[in-house]
CSV table of C-alpha atoms and ligand atoms in Angstrom, one decimal:
chain,number,residue,atom,x,y,z
A,731,MET,CA,-146.6,114.8,-209.3
A,732,PHE,CA,-146.4,115.8,-205.6
A,733,LYS,CA,-142.7,116.6,-205.6
A,734,PRO,CA,-142.8,119.8,-207.7
A,735,ILE,CA,-145.6,121.2,-205.5
A,736,PHE,CA,-143.7,120.4,-202.3
A,737,LEU,CA,-140.6,122.1,-203.8
A,738,ALA,CA,-142.5,125.2,-204.8
A,739,THR,CA,-144.0,125.5,-201.2
A,740,SER,CA,-140.5,125.2,-199.7
A,741,LEU,CA,-139.2,127.9,-202.0
A,742,VAL,CA,-142.0,130.3,-200.9
A,743,LEU,CA,-141.2,129.6,-197.3
A,744,LEU,CA,-137.5,130.2,-197.9
A,745,ASN,CA,-138.2,133.5,-199.5
A,746,ALA,CA,-140.4,134.6,-196.6
A,747,GLN,CA,-137.6,133.7,-194.2
A,748,ALA,CA,-135.0,135.5,-196.3
A,749,MET,CA,-136.8,138.8,-196.0
A,750,ALA,CA,-135.9,139.4,-192.3
A,751,ASN,CA,-132.6,139.3,-190.6
A,752,ASN,CA,-132.2,138.0,-187.0
A,753,VAL,CA,-129.5,138.3,-184.4
A,754,ILE,CA,-128.9,135.9,-181.5
A,755,LEU,CA,-126.2,137.2,-179.2
A,756,ILE,CA,-125.0,134.7,-176.5
A,757,ILE,CA,-123.0,136.1,-173.6
A,758,GLY,CA,-121.1,133.9,-171.3
A,759,ASP,CA,-120.7,136.0,-168.2
A,760,GLY,CA,-117.0,135.9,-167.2
A,761,MET,CA,-116.3,133.4,-170.0
A,762,ASP,CA,-112.6,134.0,-170.8
A,763,ASP,CA,-110.3,131.5,-172.4
A,764,GLN,CA,-109.4,130.1,-169.0
A,765,GLN,CA,-113.0,129.3,-168.4
A,766,ILE,CA,-113.4,127.8,-171.9
A,767,SER,CA,-110.3,125.6,-171.4
A,768,ILE,CA,-111.4,124.4,-168.0
A,769,ALA,CA,-114.8,123.4,-169.4
A,770,ARG,CA,-113.2,121.8,-172.5
A,771,ASN,CA,-110.8,119.7,-170.4
A,772,TYR,CA,-113.6,118.4,-168.2
A,773,LEU,CA,-116.4,118.0,-170.8
A,774,GLN,CA,-114.6,116.9,-173.9
A,775,GLY,CA,-111.0,116.2,-172.9
A,776,ALA,CA,-108.0,118.3,-173.7
A,777,GLN,CA,-108.0,117.3,-177.3
A,778,GLY,CA,-111.8,117.4,-177.7
A,779,GLN,CA,-113.9,120.3,-179.0
A,780,LEU,CA,-116.7,122.3,-177.5
A,781,VAL,CA,-119.4,123.4,-179.9
A,782,LEU,CA,-117.8,126.9,-179.5
A,783,ASP,CA,-114.5,125.6,-180.8
A,784,LYS,CA,-116.1,124.5,-184.0
A,785,MET,CA,-117.6,127.9,-184.9
A,786,PRO,CA,-116.1,129.3,-188.1
A,787,VAL,CA,-115.5,132.9,-186.9
A,788,ARG,CA,-113.3,133.8,-184.0
A,789,GLY,CA,-112.0,137.2,-182.7
A,790,SER,CA,-110.5,138.8,-179.7
A,791,VAL,CA,-112.4,141.6,-177.9
A,792,LYS,CA,-111.0,144.4,-175.9
A,793,VAL,CA,-113.0,145.3,-172.8
A,794,ILE,CA,-113.0,149.1,-172.2
A,795,THR,CA,-114.1,150.7,-168.9
A,796,VAL,CA,-114.0,154.3,-168.0
A,797,ASP,CA,-113.7,156.2,-164.7
A,798,GLU,CA,-117.0,157.6,-163.4
A,799,ASP,CA,-115.7,161.0,-162.4
A,800,ASN,CA,-113.2,161.4,-165.3
A,801,PRO,CA,-114.6,159.4,-168.3
A,802,SER,CA,-111.5,160.1,-170.4
A,803,LYS,CA,-109.5,158.0,-167.9
A,804,LYS,CA,-109.5,154.2,-168.5
A,805,VAL,CA,-110.1,151.6,-165.9
A,806,TYR,CA,-108.6,148.1,-166.7
A,807,VAL,CA,-111.1,145.8,-165.1
A,808,ALA,CA,-114.8,145.8,-166.0
A,809,ASP,CA,-118.0,144.6,-164.3
A,810,SER,CA,-121.0,143.1,-166.1
A,811,ALA,CA,-122.9,146.4,-166.0
A,812,ASN,CA,-120.5,148.6,-167.9
A,813,SER,CA,-119.3,145.8,-170.3
A,814,ALA,CA,-122.9,144.8,-171.2
A,815,SER,CA,-123.7,148.5,-171.7
A,816,SER,CA,-120.8,148.8,-174.2
A,817,ILE,CA,-122.3,145.9,-176.2
A,818,ALA,CA,-125.9,147.1,-175.8
A,819,THR,CA,-125.4,150.7,-176.7
A,820,GLY,CA,-122.0,151.1,-178.4
A,821,VAL,CA,-121.0,153.6,-175.6
A,822,ASN,CA,-118.3,152.8,-173.0
A,823,THR,CA,-119.2,153.7,-169.4
A,824,SER,CA,-118.2,153.2,-165.8
A,825,ARG,CA,-118.7,150.2,-163.6
A,826,GLY,CA,-122.1,149.6,-162.2
A,827,ARG,CA,-123.9,151.7,-164.8
A,828,ILE,CA,-126.8,150.2,-166.8
A,829,SER,CA,-126.8,151.8,-170.3
A,830,SER,CA,-126.2,155.2,-168.8
A,831,THR,CA,-123.1,157.3,-169.4
A,832,ALA,CA,-120.4,158.0,-166.8
A,833,LYS,CA,-120.7,161.3,-165.0
A,834,THR,CA,-123.3,162.8,-167.3
A,835,ASN,CA,-126.0,160.1,-166.7
A,836,GLN,CA,-127.3,160.2,-170.2
A,837,HIS,CA,-129.3,157.2,-171.7
A,838,PRO,CA,-127.7,156.1,-175.0
A,839,VAL,CA,-130.2,154.2,-177.2
A,840,THR,CA,-129.9,150.4,-176.9
A,841,ILE,CA,-129.8,147.9,-179.7
A,842,MET,CA,-133.2,146.5,-178.4
A,843,GLU,CA,-134.8,150.0,-178.6
A,844,LEU,CA,-133.5,150.5,-182.1
A,845,ALA,CA,-134.8,147.0,-183.1
A,846,LYS,CA,-138.2,147.6,-181.6
A,847,ALA,CA,-138.5,151.0,-183.4
A,848,LYS,CA,-138.0,149.1,-186.7
A,849,GLY,CA,-140.6,146.5,-185.9
A,850,LEU,CA,-138.4,143.6,-184.8
A,851,ALA,CA,-139.3,141.4,-181.9
A,852,THR,CA,-136.9,141.5,-179.0
A,853,GLY,CA,-136.0,139.2,-176.1
A,854,VAL,CA,-133.6,138.4,-173.3
A,855,VAL,CA,-133.0,135.1,-171.6
A,856,SER,CA,-130.7,134.7,-168.6
A,857,THR,CA,-129.8,132.2,-165.9
A,858,ALA,CA,-129.5,135.2,-163.5
A,859,SER,CA,-132.2,137.5,-162.4
A,860,VAL,CA,-133.6,139.2,-165.5
A,861,THR,CA,-132.9,142.5,-163.6
A,862,ASP,CA,-129.2,141.5,-163.2
A,863,ALA,CA,-126.6,143.7,-164.9
A,864,THR,CA,-126.2,141.9,-168.3
A,865,PRO,CA,-129.9,141.5,-169.3
A,866,ALA,CA,-130.7,144.9,-167.6
A,867,ALA,CA,-128.2,146.7,-169.9
A,868,PHE,CA,-130.2,145.5,-172.9
A,869,ILE,CA,-133.7,146.4,-171.7
A,870,SER,CA,-133.4,149.3,-169.2
A,871,HIS,CA,-131.4,152.3,-168.3
A,872,SER,CA,-130.2,152.9,-164.7
A,873,LYS,CA,-127.6,154.8,-162.8
A,874,HIS,CA,-126.7,151.7,-160.9
A,875,ARG,CA,-127.2,147.9,-161.4
A,876,GLY,CA,-128.4,147.6,-157.8
A,877,CYS,CA,-131.6,149.4,-158.6
A,878,GLU,CA,-133.2,146.1,-159.5
A,879,GLY,CA,-136.7,146.4,-157.9
A,880,PRO,CA,-139.0,148.8,-156.0
A,881,GLU,CA,-137.3,147.8,-152.7
A,882,GLN,CA,-134.0,149.3,-153.8
A,883,MET,CA,-135.5,152.6,-154.9
A,884,GLU,CA,-135.8,153.8,-151.3
A,885,PRO,CA,-133.0,156.1,-150.3
A,886,GLY,CA,-130.1,154.6,-148.4
A,887,LYS,CA,-130.4,151.0,-149.5
A,888,LEU,CA,-127.1,149.1,-149.6
A,889,PHE,CA,-125.6,147.3,-152.6
A,890,TYR,CA,-124.7,143.8,-151.3
A,891,GLY,CA,-124.2,145.4,-147.9
A,892,MET,CA,-121.2,147.3,-149.3
A,893,TYR,CA,-122.2,150.8,-150.1
A,894,LYS,CA,-125.2,153.1,-150.4
A,895,LEU,CA,-127.2,153.0,-153.6
A,896,ASP,CA,-128.4,156.2,-155.2
A,897,CYS,CA,-131.6,154.9,-156.9
A,898,ASP,CA,-134.2,157.4,-155.9
A,899,SER,CA,-133.0,160.0,-158.4
A,900,ASP,CA,-134.0,157.4,-161.1
A,901,GLY,CA,-137.3,157.0,-159.3
A,902,ARG,CA,-140.5,157.8,-161.2
A,903,ALA,CA,-141.5,160.3,-158.6
A,904,ASN,CA,-138.3,162.2,-159.6
A,905,GLY,CA,-139.0,162.0,-163.3
A,906,GLY,CA,-136.8,158.9,-163.8
A,907,LYS,CA,-137.6,155.6,-165.4
A,908,GLY,CA,-138.0,153.7,-162.2
A,909,SER,CA,-136.5,150.4,-161.0
A,910,ILE,CA,-135.1,147.9,-163.6
A,911,ALA,CA,-138.0,145.5,-162.8
A,912,GLU,CA,-140.6,148.3,-163.3
A,913,GLN,CA,-138.9,149.3,-166.6
A,914,ILE,CA,-139.2,145.7,-167.8
A,915,VAL,CA,-142.9,145.3,-167.0
A,916,MET,CA,-143.7,148.7,-168.5
A,917,GLY,CA,-141.3,148.3,-171.4
A,918,SER,CA,-141.5,146.9,-174.9
A,919,THR,CA,-139.3,143.8,-174.7
A,920,ASP,CA,-141.4,140.8,-175.9
A,921,VAL,CA,-139.8,137.9,-174.2
A,922,VAL,CA,-138.0,138.1,-170.8
A,923,LEU,CA,-137.1,134.7,-169.3
A,924,GLY,CA,-134.8,133.9,-166.3
A,925,GLY,CA,-134.7,134.3,-162.5
A,926,GLY,CA,-135.5,137.3,-160.3
A,927,LEU,CA,-139.1,136.8,-159.2
A,928,LYS,CA,-138.4,138.6,-155.9
A,929,HIS,CA,-137.9,141.9,-157.7
A,930,PHE,CA,-141.3,141.6,-159.4
A,931,ASP,CA,-143.4,140.1,-156.6
A,932,GLN,CA,-143.7,143.6,-155.1
A,933,GLU,CA,-145.7,146.8,-155.4
A,934,SER,CA,-144.3,149.7,-157.4
A,935,ASP,CA,-142.6,152.3,-155.2
A,936,TYR,CA,-144.3,155.0,-157.3
A,937,ASP,CA,-148.0,154.0,-157.7
A,938,SER,CA,-148.3,150.9,-155.5
A,939,GLU,CA,-149.5,148.7,-158.3
A,940,HIS,CA,-148.1,145.2,-158.1
A,941,LEU,CA,-145.4,144.7,-160.8
A,942,LEU,CA,-146.9,141.4,-161.9
A,943,THR,CA,-150.3,143.1,-162.4
A,944,LYS,CA,-148.5,145.8,-164.4
A,945,ALA,CA,-146.9,143.1,-166.5
A,946,ARG,CA,-150.2,141.4,-167.3
A,947,VAL,CA,-151.9,144.8,-168.1
A,948,ASN,CA,-149.0,145.4,-170.5
A,949,GLY,CA,-149.7,142.2,-172.3
A,950,PHE,CA,-147.3,139.8,-170.7
A,951,SER,CA,-148.2,136.2,-169.9
A,952,VAL,CA,-146.4,135.5,-166.6
A,953,LEU,CA,-144.7,132.1,-166.3
A,954,GLN,CA,-143.3,130.8,-163.0
A,955,ASP,CA,-142.2,127.2,-163.6
A,956,ALA,CA,-141.0,124.8,-166.2
A,957,GLN,CA,-144.6,123.6,-166.9
A,958,ASP,CA,-145.8,127.1,-167.6
A,959,LEU,CA,-142.8,127.5,-170.0
A,960,GLU,CA,-143.9,124.4,-171.8
A,961,ASN,CA,-147.7,125.1,-171.8
A,962,ILE,CA,-148.3,128.8,-171.9
A,963,GLU,CA,-148.1,130.6,-175.3
A,964,GLY,CA,-148.2,134.3,-176.0
A,965,ASP,CA,-146.6,137.0,-178.0
A,966,ARG,CA,-145.2,138.6,-174.8
A,967,LEU,CA,-143.7,136.3,-172.1
A,968,LEU,CA,-142.3,137.2,-168.7
A,969,GLY,CA,-140.8,134.0,-167.2
A,970,LEU,CA,-139.5,134.2,-163.6
A,971,PHE,CA,-138.4,130.7,-162.6
A,972,SER,CA,-136.6,131.4,-159.3
A,973,PRO,CA,-136.5,134.2,-156.7
A,974,SER,CA,-133.0,135.4,-157.8
A,975,THR,CA,-130.2,133.7,-159.8
A,976,MET,CA,-131.3,130.3,-161.1
A,977,PRO,CA,-129.6,127.3,-159.5
A,978,VAL,CA,-126.7,125.7,-161.4
A,979,ILE,CA,-126.8,122.2,-162.8
A,980,TRP,CA,-123.6,120.9,-161.2
A,981,GLN,CA,-121.7,121.0,-157.9
A,982,GLY,CA,-118.5,119.4,-156.7
A,983,THR,CA,-118.8,116.0,-154.9
A,984,LYS,CA,-120.7,116.7,-151.7
A,985,GLY,CA,-120.4,120.5,-152.4
A,986,ALA,CA,-116.6,120.5,-152.7
A,987,LYS,CA,-115.0,123.8,-153.8
A,988,ALA,CA,-111.5,125.3,-154.0
A,989,GLU,CA,-109.8,125.6,-150.7
A,990,LYS,CA,-106.5,126.8,-149.1
A,991,ILE,CA,-103.7,124.4,-149.6
A,992,ASN,CA,-103.1,122.8,-146.2
A,993,GLY,CA,-101.4,119.5,-146.7
A,994,ASP,CA,-102.6,117.3,-149.5
A,995,LEU,CA,-105.6,118.6,-151.6
A,996,LYS,CA,-108.5,116.2,-151.9
A,997,ALA,CA,-109.5,115.7,-155.5
A,998,PHE,CA,-113.2,115.7,-156.5
A,999,SER,CA,-115.3,115.5,-159.6
A,1000,CYS,CA,-118.7,117.0,-160.5
A,1001,GLU,CA,-122.1,115.7,-159.7
A,1002,PRO,CA,-125.7,117.0,-160.3
A,1003,ASN,CA,-126.9,119.8,-158.1
A,1004,LEU,CA,-130.2,118.7,-156.7
A,1005,GLY,CA,-131.2,122.3,-156.2
A,1006,PHE,CA,-131.6,122.6,-160.0
A,1007,ASN,CA,-134.4,120.0,-160.2
A,1008,GLY,CA,-137.5,121.4,-161.7
A,1009,MET,CA,-135.8,124.4,-163.3
A,1010,PRO,CA,-135.9,124.9,-167.1
A,1011,THR,CA,-132.5,124.7,-168.8
A,1012,LEU,CA,-130.9,127.6,-170.6
A,1013,GLN,CA,-131.6,125.7,-173.8
A,1014,THR,CA,-135.3,125.2,-173.0
A,1015,MET,CA,-135.7,128.9,-172.3
A,1016,THR,CA,-133.9,129.8,-175.5
A,1017,GLU,CA,-136.0,127.4,-177.5
A,1018,LYS,CA,-139.2,129.0,-176.2
A,1019,ALA,CA,-137.9,132.5,-176.8
A,1020,LEU,CA,-136.9,131.7,-180.4
A,1021,ASN,CA,-140.2,130.0,-181.1
A,1022,THR,CA,-142.0,133.1,-179.9
A,1023,LEU,CA,-139.8,135.7,-181.5
A,1024,ALA,CA,-139.5,134.0,-184.9
A,1025,ARG,CA,-143.3,134.4,-185.4
A,1026,ASN,CA,-142.5,138.1,-186.2
A,1027,ASP,CA,-142.2,138.6,-190.0
A,1028,ASP,CA,-139.8,141.5,-189.5
A,1029,GLY,CA,-137.2,139.6,-187.7
A,1030,PHE,CA,-135.9,139.6,-184.1
A,1031,ILE,CA,-133.0,140.1,-181.8
A,1032,LEU,CA,-132.4,137.8,-178.8
A,1033,MET,CA,-129.7,138.2,-176.1
A,1034,VAL,CA,-129.0,135.0,-174.1
A,1035,GLU,CA,-126.9,135.1,-171.0
A,1036,SER,CA,-125.2,132.2,-169.2
A,1037,ALA,CA,-124.7,134.1,-166.0
A,1038,SER,CA,-123.2,131.7,-163.5
A,1039,ILE,CA,-119.9,131.1,-165.2
A,1040,ASP,CA,-119.2,134.4,-163.5
A,1041,LYS,CA,-121.1,133.9,-160.3
A,1042,GLN,CA,-119.7,130.4,-159.6
A,1043,SER,CA,-116.1,131.7,-160.3
A,1044,HIS,CA,-116.7,134.4,-157.6
A,1045,TYR,CA,-117.7,131.5,-155.3
A,1046,ARG,CA,-114.5,129.4,-156.3
A,1047,ASN,CA,-116.8,126.6,-157.3
A,1048,PRO,CA,-115.3,124.9,-160.5
A,1049,CYS,CA,-118.1,122.4,-161.0
A,1050,GLY,CA,-120.6,125.3,-160.8
A,1051,HIS,CA,-119.0,127.1,-163.7
A,1052,ILE,CA,-118.1,124.0,-165.7
A,1053,GLY,CA,-121.8,122.9,-165.6
A,1054,GLU,CA,-122.9,126.4,-166.5
A,1055,LEU,CA,-120.6,126.5,-169.5
A,1056,LYS,CA,-122.0,123.1,-170.5
A,1057,GLN,CA,-125.5,124.7,-170.5
A,1058,LEU,CA,-124.1,127.5,-172.7
A,1059,ASP,CA,-122.4,125.1,-175.1
A,1060,GLU,CA,-125.6,123.0,-175.5
A,1061,THR,CA,-127.6,126.2,-176.1
A,1062,VAL,CA,-125.0,127.3,-178.8
A,1063,GLN,CA,-125.6,124.0,-180.6
A,1064,PHE,CA,-129.4,124.5,-180.5
A,1065,VAL,CA,-129.0,128.1,-181.7
A,1066,LEU,CA,-126.7,127.1,-184.6
A,1067,ASP,CA,-129.2,124.5,-185.7
A,1068,PHE,CA,-132.0,127.1,-185.5
A,1069,ALA,CA,-129.8,129.4,-187.7
A,1070,LYS,CA,-129.4,126.6,-190.3
A,1071,SER,CA,-133.2,126.5,-190.7
A,1072,HIS,CA,-133.4,130.4,-190.6
A,1073,PRO,CA,-130.5,131.3,-192.8
A,1074,ASP,CA,-130.5,135.0,-192.2
A,1075,THR,CA,-129.6,134.6,-188.5
A,1076,LEU,CA,-126.4,136.1,-187.2
A,1077,VAL,CA,-125.1,134.1,-184.2
A,1078,LEU,CA,-122.5,135.8,-182.0
A,1079,VAL,CA,-121.1,134.3,-178.8
A,1080,THR,CA,-118.9,136.4,-176.5
A,1081,ALA,CA,-118.1,137.2,-172.9
A,1082,ASP,CA,-118.3,140.4,-170.9
A,1083,HIS,CA,-115.1,140.3,-168.9
A,1084,GLY,CA,-112.4,137.9,-167.7
A,1085,HIS,CA,-112.5,136.1,-164.4
A,1086,ALA,CA,-110.4,134.7,-161.6
A,1087,ALA,CA,-110.2,131.0,-162.3
A,1088,GLN,CA,-107.0,129.8,-163.9
A,1089,ILE,CA,-105.5,126.3,-164.7
A,1090,VAL,CA,-102.3,125.9,-162.8
A,1091,PRO,CA,-99.9,122.8,-162.6
A,1092,ALA,CA,-101.4,120.1,-160.4
A,1093,GLY,CA,-97.8,119.7,-159.1
A,1094,SER,CA,-95.4,122.6,-159.2
A,1095,LEU,CA,-93.3,123.0,-162.4
A,1096,PHE,CA,-90.4,123.5,-160.1
A,1097,GLY,CA,-90.8,120.3,-158.1
A,1098,GLY,CA,-93.1,119.4,-155.2
A,1099,GLN,CA,-96.6,120.5,-154.5
A,1100,SER,CA,-98.2,123.8,-155.7
A,1101,THR,CA,-97.8,126.5,-153.1
A,1102,SER,CA,-100.5,128.9,-154.3
A,1103,LEU,CA,-101.5,131.5,-151.7
A,1104,GLY,CA,-105.0,131.5,-153.2
A,1105,ARG,CA,-107.5,128.7,-153.1
A,1106,VAL,CA,-107.1,125.7,-155.3
A,1107,ALA,CA,-109.4,122.9,-156.5
A,1108,LEU,CA,-108.1,119.6,-157.7
A,1109,VAL,CA,-110.6,118.2,-160.2
A,1110,ASP,CA,-110.7,114.6,-161.4
A,1111,THR,CA,-111.4,114.8,-165.1
A,1112,PRO,CA,-113.5,112.1,-166.9
A,1113,GLU,CA,-110.4,111.5,-169.2
A,1114,GLY,CA,-108.5,110.2,-166.2
A,1115,SER,CA,-106.3,113.1,-165.2
A,1116,GLN,CA,-106.3,115.9,-162.6
A,1117,MET,CA,-106.9,119.6,-163.3
A,1118,ALA,CA,-105.8,122.1,-160.7
A,1119,ILE,CA,-107.8,125.3,-160.8
A,1120,ASN,CA,-106.5,128.3,-158.9
A,1121,TYR,CA,-108.5,131.3,-157.6
A,1122,ALA,CA,-106.2,134.0,-156.2
A,1123,THR,CA,-107.6,137.4,-156.8
A,1124,SER,CA,-109.0,138.1,-153.3
A,1125,GLU,CA,-108.7,137.0,-149.7
A,1126,GLY,CA,-112.3,138.3,-149.3
A,1127,GLN,CA,-115.7,136.6,-149.7
A,1128,ALA,CA,-115.6,136.7,-153.5
A,1129,GLU,CA,-113.0,136.5,-156.2
A,1130,GLU,CA,-112.6,139.4,-158.6
A,1131,HIS,CA,-112.9,139.9,-162.3
A,1132,THR,CA,-109.8,140.3,-164.4
A,1133,GLY,CA,-108.8,142.6,-167.2
A,1134,VAL,CA,-108.0,140.2,-170.1
A,1135,ASN,CA,-109.4,140.3,-173.6
A,1136,VAL,CA,-112.5,138.1,-174.2
A,1137,PRO,CA,-113.2,135.9,-177.2
A,1138,ILE,CA,-116.0,136.3,-179.7
A,1139,PHE,CA,-117.3,133.5,-181.9
A,1140,GLY,CA,-119.6,133.7,-184.9
A,1141,ASN,CA,-121.5,131.4,-187.3
A,1142,ASP,CA,-121.0,131.5,-191.1
A,1143,VAL,CA,-123.2,134.6,-191.3
A,1144,ALA,CA,-120.6,136.4,-189.2
A,1145,GLU,CA,-117.9,135.8,-191.9
A,1146,GLY,CA,-116.7,139.2,-193.1
A,1147,LEU,CA,-118.6,141.0,-190.3
A,1148,VAL,CA,-116.4,140.3,-187.3
A,1149,PRO,CA,-112.8,141.4,-187.4
A,1150,SER,CA,-110.1,139.4,-185.6
A,1151,ASN,CA,-109.5,142.2,-183.1
A,1152,LEU,CA,-112.3,144.5,-181.9
A,1153,GLU,CA,-113.8,146.3,-179.0
A,1154,GLN,CA,-117.1,145.6,-177.3
A,1155,THR,CA,-118.7,148.7,-178.8
A,1156,ASP,CA,-118.0,147.2,-182.2
A,1157,ILE,CA,-120.3,144.3,-181.4
A,1158,PHE,CA,-123.1,146.9,-181.1
A,1159,SER,CA,-122.2,148.3,-184.6
A,1160,ILE,CA,-122.0,144.8,-186.1
A,1161,MET,CA,-125.5,143.9,-184.9
A,1162,LYS,CA,-126.9,147.3,-185.8
A,1163,GLY,CA,-125.5,147.1,-189.3
A,1164,TYR,CA,-126.6,143.5,-189.9
A,1165,LEU,CA,-130.2,144.4,-188.8
A,1166,ASP,CA,-130.0,147.6,-190.8
A,1167,LEU,CA,-131.2,149.7,-187.8
B,1172,ZN,ZN1,-119.0,139.0,-161.6
């Protein structure tokens, strides 16, 4: 006699869930096919499959960047700011801009703003600072990605010591929206989890109120470590688990990275990075975000960024980006399982731009040793071979991005929604259409 009652209850629950559509967008920063192949070779073996590889929908995405002074002119290599802005707003822009238009400095509406206006819950999760370019493009508008916190709003501040930022024109005293951190604490995003505490542990440049006080006044519970993440509940969560970018899970043996070829290269493998101890994983943060957002009957949209595929590739640290892609892949599995129990959930996984790392022959195809002029890492893989990874886009401190197409993957809900060849602005339209915004 109990069985029919149980079934009836399940049907009611299913009907309630079927009413609202959800979107989970996962962005691997810098996660081109080179990065995916490097991670697959190490984590699953050359013939193995990442979770990504098993997703039923797959397309190729063109990354479009425009010139700041002449927006009709194309630029062939993006940064995370303009590419995330394309996905978040459906409008292409110039490098460094956060959901603001090249030259004209307009603020096109973001997918998060559209979702909030329709009553959906919204969230972002990142292993970078939550004020970093990718999350920032979804939850703020700024002339420049460097305007992360009150400190940067002062005239004449430098971006990574390279050039002068122009943030004060976006300052609240000048009628602007303020720093990215201030926009987050005063904004409507429900769940914001990642790194970047240093940009919030400051007083506002406008009214001198501490940003974490502003956050609490605006209804956020502020979380600062893995225990808080586990124990503190709330409809609005601001989790800041490290001062800036969160530490990565892996490093090369004793910190080994790619180096200039000078005699024989010493092979290494990957080991845990002790600096990660005590940090929540990307999957744990995503789980908390989903549990919180899914309470909203009208559905939700969540953007999850695995940031350090990019950052560790800039640093020529293969184990750093392999470990970060491992975090992404585990998170994708968790999200796909969530989508199975919440059937109207569109899951998309993509990247913002290509990156420097490429797999090259461990010994030259033409005989003898590789003679790359860049830096090379020789990585011992668990399946018993050696993978040579080359970084050769810069002689400077950091490697550059590259201008290749990036992949997009989708779950079964994405079937018929994602064409095989698209542009990043189309991802905005797909999400907007699916959520009926
Ligand atoms: Zn980058």
